[in-house]
Coordinates of C-alpha atoms and ligand atoms in Angstrom, one line a residue:
X1 CA 0.0 0.0 0.0
X2 CA 1.3 3.5 -0.8
X3 CA 2.7 5.6 2.1
X4 CA 0.3 8.3 3.3
X5 CA 0.5 9.8 6.8
X6 CA -2.3 8.8 9.1
X7 CA -5.0 11.3 10.1
X8 CA -7.0 10.6 13.2
X9 CA -10.7 10.2 12.5
X10 CA -11.8 12.9 14.9
X11 CA -9.4 15.3 13.1
X12 CA -10.9 14.3 9.7
X13 CA -14.5 14.8 10.9
X14 CA -13.8 18.1 12.7
X15 CA -11.5 19.8 10.3
X16 CA -12.5 18.3 7.0
X17 CA -12.2 21.6 5.2
X18 CA -8.5 21.7 6.2
X19 CA -7.9 17.9 5.7
X20 CA -9.0 18.9 2.3
X21 CA -11.9 17.7 0.3
X22 CA -10.5 15.9 -2.7
X23 CA -7.2 15.0 -1.0
X24 CA -6.0 11.5 -0.5
X25 CA -5.8 10.7 3.2
X26 CA -5.1 7.7 5.3
X27 CA -7.2 6.5 8.3
X28 CA -6.7 3.5 10.5
X29 CA -9.1 1.8 12.9
X30 CA -11.5 -0.9 13.8
X31 CA -14.5 -1.8 11.6
X32 CA -17.8 -1.1 13.5
X33 CA -20.2 -2.2 10.7
X34 CA -20.1 -3.2 7.1
X35 CA -23.1 -3.1 4.8
X36 CA -23.8 -2.6 1.1
X37 CA -24.7 -4.6 -1.9
X38 CA -22.9 -6.4 -4.7
X39 CA -21.4 -3.3 -6.1
X40 CA -20.4 -1.2 -3.1
X41 CA -19.5 -1.6 0.6
X42 CA -20.1 1.0 3.3
X43 CA -17.6 0.4 6.1
X44 CA -17.9 2.4 9.4
X45 CA -14.4 2.7 10.9
X46 CA -13.6 4.0 14.4
X47 CA -10.2 4.7 15.9
X48 CA -11.3 5.8 19.4
X49 CA -10.5 9.5 18.8
X50 CA -14.2 10.3 18.7
X51 CA -17.6 8.7 19.3
X52 CA -18.2 9.2 15.6
X53 CA -17.0 6.7 13.0
X54 CA -16.0 7.6 9.5
X55 CA -17.8 6.0 6.5
X56 CA -15.5 4.3 4.0
X57 CA -17.1 3.6 0.6
X58 CA -15.5 0.8 -1.3
X59 CA -16.4 0.3 -5.0
X60 CA -16.1 -3.5 -5.1
X61 CA -14.9 -3.4 -8.7
X62 CA -11.6 -2.1 -7.4
X63 CA -11.1 -4.7 -4.6
X64 CA -10.5 -8.4 -4.6
X65 CA -13.2 -10.5 -3.0
X66 CA -10.5 -12.1 -0.9
X67 CA -9.6 -8.8 0.8
X68 CA -13.2 -7.7 1.2
X69 CA -14.1 -10.9 2.9
X70 CA -11.6 -10.1 5.7
X71 CA -13.1 -6.7 6.3
X72 CA -15.7 -7.6 9.0
X73 CA -17.0 -6.1 12.2
X74 CA -14.0 -6.0 14.6
X75 CA -11.3 -6.3 12.1
X76 CA -8.6 -3.6 12.0
X77 CA -7.9 -1.9 8.7
X78 CA -5.9 0.9 7.1
X79 CA -7.5 2.9 4.3
X80 CA -6.1 5.2 1.7
X81 CA -8.8 7.1 0.0
X82 CA -10.2 10.5 -1.2
X83 CA -12.0 12.6 1.2
X84 CA -15.4 13.7 -0.3
X85 CA -18.5 15.4 0.9
X86 CA -21.0 12.8 1.7
X87 CA -24.3 12.7 -0.2
X88 CA -25.9 10.6 2.5
X89 CA -27.4 12.0 5.6
X90 CA -25.7 11.3 8.9
X91 CA -22.2 12.4 8.0
X92 CA -20.6 15.4 6.4
X93 CA -17.7 13.6 4.7
X94 CA -16.8 10.1 3.7
X95 CA -13.8 8.4 2.2
X96 CA -13.8 6.8 -1.2
X97 CA -11.3 4.0 -0.7
X98 CA -8.4 3.5 -3.1
X99 CA -6.4 1.0 -1.1
X100 CA -7.4 -1.1 1.9
X101 CA -4.9 -3.1 4.0
X102 CA -6.2 -5.5 6.7
X103 CA -4.0 -5.5 9.8
X104 CA -6.0 -8.0 11.8
X105 CA -9.1 -10.0 11.1
X106 CA -11.9 -10.8 13.5
X107 CA -13.7 -14.0 12.9
X108 CA -17.5 -13.3 12.7
X109 CA -18.3 -16.6 14.3
X110 CA -16.3 -15.9 17.5
X111 CA -15.9 -12.1 17.8
X112 CA -17.9 -11.3 20.9
X113 CA -18.9 -7.8 19.7
X114 CA -20.2 -9.0 16.4
X115 CA -23.7 -7.9 17.3
X116 CA -24.8 -4.6 18.9
X117 CA -26.9 -4.2 22.1
X118 CA -25.0 -6.3 24.6
X119 CA -25.9 -5.8 28.3
X120 CA -23.4 -3.9 30.5
X121 CA -23.2 -7.0 32.6
X122 CA -22.0 -9.1 29.7
X123 CA -19.5 -6.4 28.7
X124 CA -18.0 -6.7 32.1
X125 CA -17.1 -10.2 31.3
X126 CA -15.2 -9.1 28.2
X127 CA -13.4 -6.1 29.8
X128 CA -10.5 -6.7 27.4
X129 CA -12.8 -5.8 24.4
X130 CA -15.4 -3.5 25.8
X131 CA -13.3 -0.3 25.1
X132 CA -14.3 -0.9 21.5
X133 CA -17.9 -0.2 22.2
X134 CA -19.4 3.2 21.8
X135 CA -20.3 3.3 25.5
X136 CA -16.9 2.5 26.8
X137 CA -15.2 4.7 24.3
X138 CA -17.3 7.6 25.6
X139 CA -16.7 6.7 29.3
X140 CA -12.9 6.3 28.8
X141 CA -12.5 9.5 26.9
X142 CA -14.5 11.4 29.6
X143 CA -12.4 9.7 32.3
X144 CA -9.3 11.0 30.6
X145 CA -10.7 14.6 30.3
X146 CA -11.7 14.6 34.0
X147 CA -8.2 13.5 35.1
X148 CA -6.7 16.2 32.9
X149 CA -9.1 18.8 34.3
X150 CA -8.1 17.9 37.9
X151 CA -4.4 18.4 37.2
X152 CA -5.1 21.6 35.4
X153 CA -7.4 22.9 38.2
X154 CA -4.8 22.4 40.9
X155 CA -1.8 23.4 38.8
X156 CA -3.5 26.7 37.8
X157 CA -4.0 27.5 41.5
X158 CA -0.5 26.7 42.7
X159 CA -1.1 23.3 44.3
X160 CA 1.7 20.8 43.9
X161 CA 1.1 17.2 42.9
X162 CA 2.5 15.1 45.7
X163 CA 3.2 11.4 45.1
X164 CA 2.2 9.6 48.3
X165 CA 3.2 5.9 48.8
X166 CA 1.0 3.0 47.7
X167 CA 2.6 0.6 50.2
X168 CA 2.3 2.0 53.7
X169 CA 2.5 0.8 57.3
X170 CA -0.3 2.9 58.5
X171 CA -4.1 2.8 58.4
X172 CA -5.2 6.3 57.5
X173 CA -8.9 5.9 57.9
X174 CA -9.2 3.2 60.6
X175 CA -12.3 2.0 58.8
X176 CA -12.7 -1.1 56.8
X177 CA -10.2 -3.8 56.0
X178 CA -6.8 -3.4 54.2
X179 CA -4.9 -5.5 51.7
X180 CA -1.7 -6.9 53.2
X181 CA 1.5 -6.5 51.3
X182 CA 4.0 -9.3 52.1
X183 CA 6.7 -11.5 50.7
X184 CA 6.4 -14.0 53.4
X185 CA 5.8 -17.6 52.3
X186 CA 2.1 -18.1 53.1
X187 CA 2.7 -21.9 53.4
X188 CA 5.4 -21.4 56.0
X189 CA 4.8 -18.2 58.0
X190 CA 7.5 -17.3 60.5
X191 CA 6.2 -16.9 64.0
X192 CA 7.5 -15.1 67.1
X193 CA 7.9 -16.8 70.5
X194 CA 4.4 -15.5 71.3
X195 CA 3.0 -17.4 68.3
X196 CA 2.3 -14.2 66.2
X197 CA 3.3 -13.6 62.6
X198 CA 7.0 -12.4 62.7
X199 CA 6.9 -9.4 60.4
X200 CA 10.6 -8.8 61.2
X201 CA 11.2 -11.5 58.6
X202 CA 9.0 -9.7 56.1
X203 CA 10.3 -7.5 53.2
X204 CA 10.0 -4.2 55.1
X205 CA 10.6 -5.7 58.5
X206 CA 7.1 -4.7 59.6
X207 CA 3.5 -5.3 58.7
X208 CA 2.5 -3.3 55.6
X209 CA -0.6 -2.8 53.5
X210 CA -1.9 -1.1 50.4
X211 CA -2.9 2.5 51.1
X212 CA -6.5 3.3 51.9
X213 CA -5.8 7.1 51.5
X214 CA -2.8 9.3 50.8
X215 CA -4.0 11.9 53.3
X216 CA -1.6 11.4 56.2
X217 CA 1.4 11.7 53.9
X218 CA -0.4 14.5 52.1
X219 CA -0.6 16.5 55.3
X220 CA 3.2 16.2 55.6
X221 CA 3.5 17.8 52.2
X222 CA 1.0 20.6 53.1
X223 CA 3.1 21.4 56.2
X224 CA 5.9 22.5 53.8
X225 CA 4.4 23.4 50.4
X226 CA 1.2 24.9 51.8
X227 CA -1.1 23.4 49.1
X228 CA -0.7 20.0 47.6
X229 CA -2.9 17.3 46.1
X230 CA -2.5 13.6 45.6
X231 CA -4.1 11.6 42.8
X232 CA -3.5 7.9 43.0
X233 CA -5.0 4.5 43.4
X234 CA -6.5 3.6 46.7
X235 CA -7.4 0.1 48.1
X236 CA -10.1 -1.0 50.4
X237 CA -10.8 -4.7 51.1
X238 CA -14.4 -4.0 52.3
X239 CA -16.8 -6.6 51.1
X240 CA -19.3 -4.0 49.8
X241 CA -21.0 -5.3 46.7
X242 CA -22.7 -2.1 45.7
X243 CA -22.9 0.0 42.5
X244 CA -20.7 2.6 44.3
X245 CA -17.9 0.6 45.8
X246 CA -14.6 -0.7 44.3
X247 CA -11.8 -2.5 46.0
X248 CA -9.3 -0.5 43.9
X249 CA -10.4 3.1 43.1
X250 CA -8.7 6.4 42.5
X251 CA -8.8 9.3 44.9
X252 CA -7.9 12.9 44.6
X253 CA -6.9 14.4 48.0
X254 CA -6.0 18.1 48.2
X255 CA -4.5 19.2 51.5
X256 CA -4.1 22.9 52.4
X257 CA -2.3 24.7 55.2
X258 CA -4.2 27.7 56.6
X259 CA -7.6 26.6 55.3
X260 CA -10.5 26.2 57.8
X261 CA -13.6 24.1 57.1
X262 CA -15.3 26.9 55.2
X263 CA -12.4 27.4 52.9
X264 CA -12.4 23.7 52.5
X265 CA -16.0 23.6 51.5
X266 CA -15.6 26.5 49.1
X267 CA -12.7 24.7 47.4
X268 CA -14.6 21.4 47.1
X269 CA -17.6 23.1 45.6
X270 CA -15.6 25.2 43.1
X271 CA -13.5 22.1 42.2
X272 CA -16.4 19.8 41.3
X273 CA -18.2 22.5 39.4
X274 CA -15.0 23.1 37.4
X275 CA -14.7 19.4 36.5
X276 CA -18.3 19.4 35.3
X277 CA -17.9 22.5 33.3
X278 CA -14.7 21.1 31.7
X279 CA -16.6 17.9 30.7
X280 CA -19.5 20.0 29.2
X281 CA -16.9 22.0 27.2
X282 CA -14.7 19.1 26.0
X283 CA -16.9 16.0 25.8
X284 CA -20.2 17.1 24.4
X285 CA -20.5 14.4 21.7
X286 CA -19.8 11.7 24.2
X287 CA -22.3 13.3 26.7
X288 CA -25.0 13.4 24.1
X289 CA -24.4 9.8 23.3
X290 CA -24.6 8.7 26.9
X291 CA -27.7 10.9 27.5
X292 CA -29.5 9.2 24.6
X293 CA -28.5 5.7 25.7
X294 CA -28.6 5.8 29.5
X295 CA -29.9 8.9 31.1
X296 CA -32.1 11.4 29.4
X297 CA -31.6 14.0 32.1
X298 CA -27.8 13.9 32.1
X299 CA -26.9 17.2 30.6
X300 CA -29.6 19.2 32.3
X301 CA -28.5 17.7 35.7
X302 CA -24.8 18.7 35.0
X303 CA -25.9 22.2 34.2
X304 CA -28.1 22.4 37.2
X305 CA -25.2 21.5 39.5
X306 CA -22.9 24.1 38.2
X307 CA -25.6 26.8 38.3
X308 CA -26.7 26.3 41.9
X309 CA -25.1 26.8 45.3
X310 CA -24.7 23.6 47.3
X311 CA -26.8 23.5 50.4
X312 CA -24.7 23.6 53.6
X313 CA -26.0 22.3 56.9
X314 CA -24.9 20.4 60.0
X315 CA -25.3 16.6 60.5
X316 CA -27.5 17.4 63.5
X317 CA -29.8 19.5 61.3
X318 CA -29.9 16.8 58.7
X319 CA -30.9 14.2 61.3
X320 CA -33.8 16.5 62.3
X321 CA -34.9 16.8 58.7
X322 CA -34.8 13.0 58.2
X323 CA -36.6 12.4 61.4
X324 CA -39.3 14.9 60.5
X325 CA -39.8 13.4 57.1
X326 CA -42.5 10.8 56.9
X327 CA -40.1 8.7 54.8
X328 CA -39.8 4.9 55.5
X329 CA -36.0 4.1 55.6
X330 CA -34.5 0.7 55.7
X331 CA -32.0 1.9 58.3
X332 CA -33.7 3.8 61.2
X333 CA -32.6 7.4 61.8
X334 CA -31.2 8.6 65.1
X335 CA -28.5 11.1 66.1
X336 CA -25.2 9.2 66.0
X337 CA -25.9 6.9 63.1
X338 CA -23.6 6.7 60.1
X339 CA -25.8 8.0 57.3
X340 CA -26.7 5.4 54.6
X341 CA -27.0 6.1 50.9
X342 CA -30.8 6.2 51.3
X343 CA -30.6 9.0 53.8
X344 CA -28.1 11.0 51.8
X345 CA -30.1 10.6 48.7
X346 CA -33.3 11.6 50.4
X347 CA -31.7 14.9 51.5
X348 CA -30.3 15.6 48.1
X349 CA -33.0 14.3 45.8
X350 CA -36.2 14.8 47.7
X351 CA -35.6 17.5 50.3
X352 CA -33.1 20.1 49.0
X353 CA -33.1 18.9 45.3
X354 CA -29.5 19.9 44.9
X355 CA -26.1 18.9 46.2
X356 CA -25.6 19.1 49.9
X357 CA -22.6 19.6 52.2
X358 CA -23.0 18.2 55.7
X359 CA -20.7 19.3 58.5
X360 CA -20.0 18.6 62.1
X361 CA -20.6 14.8 62.3
X362 CA -20.5 12.8 65.6
X363 CA -16.8 12.1 66.4
X364 CA -17.5 8.4 66.9
X365 CA -18.3 7.7 63.3
X366 CA -15.4 9.7 61.8
X367 CA -11.6 9.3 61.6
X368 CA -9.2 10.1 64.4
X369 CA -7.6 13.1 62.7
X370 CA -10.6 15.4 62.4
X371 CA -10.6 18.6 64.4
X372 CA -12.7 18.3 67.6
X373 CA -15.4 20.8 68.2
X374 CA -15.9 22.4 71.6
X375 CA -19.1 20.5 72.2
X376 CA -17.0 17.4 72.8
X377 CA -19.3 15.3 70.6
X378 CA -18.7 16.4 67.0
X379 CA -15.8 16.9 64.7
X380 CA -15.3 19.4 61.9
X381 CA -16.0 16.9 59.1
X382 CA -17.6 17.7 55.8
X383 CA -19.2 15.3 53.3
X384 CA -20.4 16.4 49.9
X385 CA -23.5 14.6 48.8
X386 CA -24.6 14.3 45.1
X387 CA -27.8 13.3 43.4
X388 CA -27.7 9.6 42.3
X389 CA -24.4 9.1 44.0
X390 CA -24.7 10.0 47.7
X391 CA -21.2 10.8 49.2
X392 CA -18.8 11.9 46.5
X393 CA -16.4 13.8 48.8
X394 CA -15.3 13.2 52.4
X395 CA -13.1 15.7 54.2
X396 CA -12.5 17.8 57.3
X397 CA -10.5 20.4 59.0
X398 CA -7.7 18.5 60.8
X399 CA -6.9 18.4 64.5
X400 CA -3.7 20.5 64.7
X401 CA -3.4 20.5 68.5
X402 CA -0.8 18.0 69.6
X403 CA -2.3 17.1 73.0
X404 CA -5.8 16.7 71.6
X405 CA -4.7 14.5 68.7
X406 CA -2.5 12.4 71.0
X407 CA -5.4 11.9 73.4
X408 CA -7.7 10.9 70.5
X409 CA -5.2 8.4 69.2
X410 CA -4.8 6.8 72.6
X411 CA -8.6 6.7 73.1
X412 CA -9.1 4.8 69.9
X413 CA -6.3 2.4 70.7
X414 CA -4.2 3.3 67.7
X415 CA -0.5 2.4 68.4
X416 CA 1.4 5.6 68.9
X417 CA 4.6 4.0 67.6
X418 CA 3.0 3.8 64.2
X419 CA 2.0 7.5 64.3
X420 CA 5.0 9.2 65.7
X421 CA 5.8 11.0 62.4
X422 CA 2.3 12.2 62.0
X423 CA 2.2 13.5 65.5
X424 CA 5.5 15.4 65.0
X425 CA 3.9 17.7 62.4
X426 CA 1.8 18.9 65.4
X427 CA 4.9 19.3 67.5
X428 CA 7.0 21.2 65.1
X429 CA 5.3 24.2 63.5
X430 CA 1.8 23.0 63.5
X431 CA -0.8 25.0 61.5
X432 CA -4.5 25.0 61.0
X433 CA -5.2 22.9 57.9
X434 CA -7.9 21.1 56.0
X435 CA -8.4 18.7 53.1
X436 CA -10.8 16.3 51.4
X437 CA -10.9 13.3 49.2
X438 CA -12.9 13.0 46.0
X439 CA -13.7 9.5 44.8
X440 CA -12.6 9.7 41.1
X441 CA -14.9 6.9 39.9
X442 CA -17.9 8.4 41.8
X443 CA -17.3 11.7 39.9
X444 CA -17.1 9.8 36.6
X445 CA -20.4 8.0 37.5
X446 CA -22.0 11.4 38.0
X447 CA -20.7 13.0 34.8
X448 CA -21.4 10.0 32.6
X449 CA -24.8 9.1 34.0
X450 CA -23.7 5.5 34.2
X451 CA -25.4 3.6 37.0
X452 CA -22.7 1.1 38.1
X453 CA -19.1 2.0 39.2
X454 CA -17.8 -1.2 37.5
X455 CA -18.7 0.5 34.2
X456 CA -16.6 3.7 34.7
X457 CA -13.1 2.1 35.4
X458 CA -11.3 0.0 32.7
X459 CA -10.7 -3.0 34.8
X460 CA -12.8 -3.1 38.0
X461 CA -11.6 -4.9 41.1
X462 CA -14.5 -6.1 43.3
X463 CA -14.9 -9.1 45.6
X464 CA -14.2 -12.3 43.7
X465 CA -13.3 -10.4 40.6
X466 CA -9.8 -9.5 39.4
X467 CA -9.8 -10.9 35.9
X468 CA -7.8 -9.0 33.2
Ligands
4AD501 O1 -14.6 9.5 52.9 P1 -13.3 8.8 52.6 O2 -13.1 7.5 53.2 O3 -12.2 9.9 53.0 C1 -10.9 9.7 53.1 O4 -10.3 8.7 52.7 C2 -10.1 10.9 53.5 N1 -8.7 10.5 53.9 C3 -10.2 12.0 52.5 C4 -9.4 13.2 52.9 O5 -9.9 13.9 53.8 N2 -8.3 13.5 52.3 O6 -13.1 8.6 51.0 C5 -13.1 9.8 50.2 C6 -14.0 9.5 49.0 C7 -15.5 9.1 49.3 O7 -16.2 10.3 49.5 C8 -15.9 8.4 48.1 O8 -16.2 9.3 47.0 C9 -14.6 7.7 47.7 O9 -13.5 8.3 48.3 N3 -14.6 6.3 48.1 C10 -14.8 5.2 47.3 N4 -15.0 5.1 45.9 C11 -15.1 3.9 45.4 N5 -15.1 2.8 46.1 C12 -14.9 2.8 47.4 N6 -14.8 1.6 48.1 C13 -14.7 4.0 48.1 N7 -14.5 4.4 49.4 C14 -14.5 5.8 49.3
MG502 MG1 -16.4 9.2 53.8

């Protein structure tokens, strides 16, 4: 085949005037559909650069039957052809093929995506191929744009990206189980004289796990650089089989010196609105596709969230509202309970009808590091609750007082020897500071309108599932 520089299909479709009607161009990609008659074939080719495929028109008089037989749904081809204005509706331009090279065939009998209309459940079983569907192409492009927007948001505001460790010896949240990291021989575990696992023999000489949050190390960064953020994978071995939980997910955790809880809420609200605006500005074709397929209120919901102030109220006030509602909840409401998704969604979807930020939660249901309020019962926590999702952000002002933090650690039975470095930040130049964690996949759920978190990450890890 003659040498022509490849043009991405998105480029061809967007800038066809520049690509040049009448010019010979090259495109490469995977065949989505092929139809036609005995004279001509219409081949839709997609290279992932856009939700839209380009139509390749092949005059069968110019191609051998042998080659055309190999051009089937799922095959990968390279096409040289002339860009022309399309007479058909549905596309502005098409390519009149001069040469076609088949890079890879896809047997029609066995290619799992031969037919359209597979369920999302089935697609999860073929996560190695599902990026080739329109749905996952759209989700993965949006995922990329959100990640990029997050880095841009913080970079533009002078926050530094801090790489916190994935393997740690600490338990940041003190909630839920952790994945151990070890090189010990599981069939021959060394024991101490007391009969316990002898982690001195282990790789790090101590017990280690995959991180549940980069926050504690993030705080160390903020106590030097003022404003930092982390963006990394996070692991929780909780056995929660829900549409909103993964065992491996990504979290963004900004941490800011000199911010109080109000500054923290202002940042969180501005940040999520920025992400949504970025997606509306950069991913409109994909949003329209997802709206048509899965969620007919998607775009209006996104616009609604950026146009309205989030409702801010205390946990205590929220409990009063839930109690006063005549709603039947599966989990009964009382001051002190950990709010369930049903409670959060009632507040957001039924009562306020907009995103809500709850503050000042009971200290017993929140992590040890949160700033203690004077009432002795609550801490300066803040959770951001979204329609359809429930909790999307969890954060707080941090306890910067050395004595109070030390007492709380002791009260909860957290070994001080594991926390000495964290406590030292309060001993040497402590400062008021705050931060929060945004669940990346929960944000992607919200902006794509997808219903299950397994469908917004390329390779989901959930209980009993780590294929691919
Ligand atoms: O509320 P969480 O547990 O807060 C923290 O980890 C703090 N260290 C954050 C901070 O202050 N720096 O988790 C933060 C967010 C949740 O609001 C939720 O969006 C998401 O992380 N998240 C999960 N997402 C998917 N699967 C799971 N199992 C999740 N657990 C939490
Ligand atoms: Mg939380």
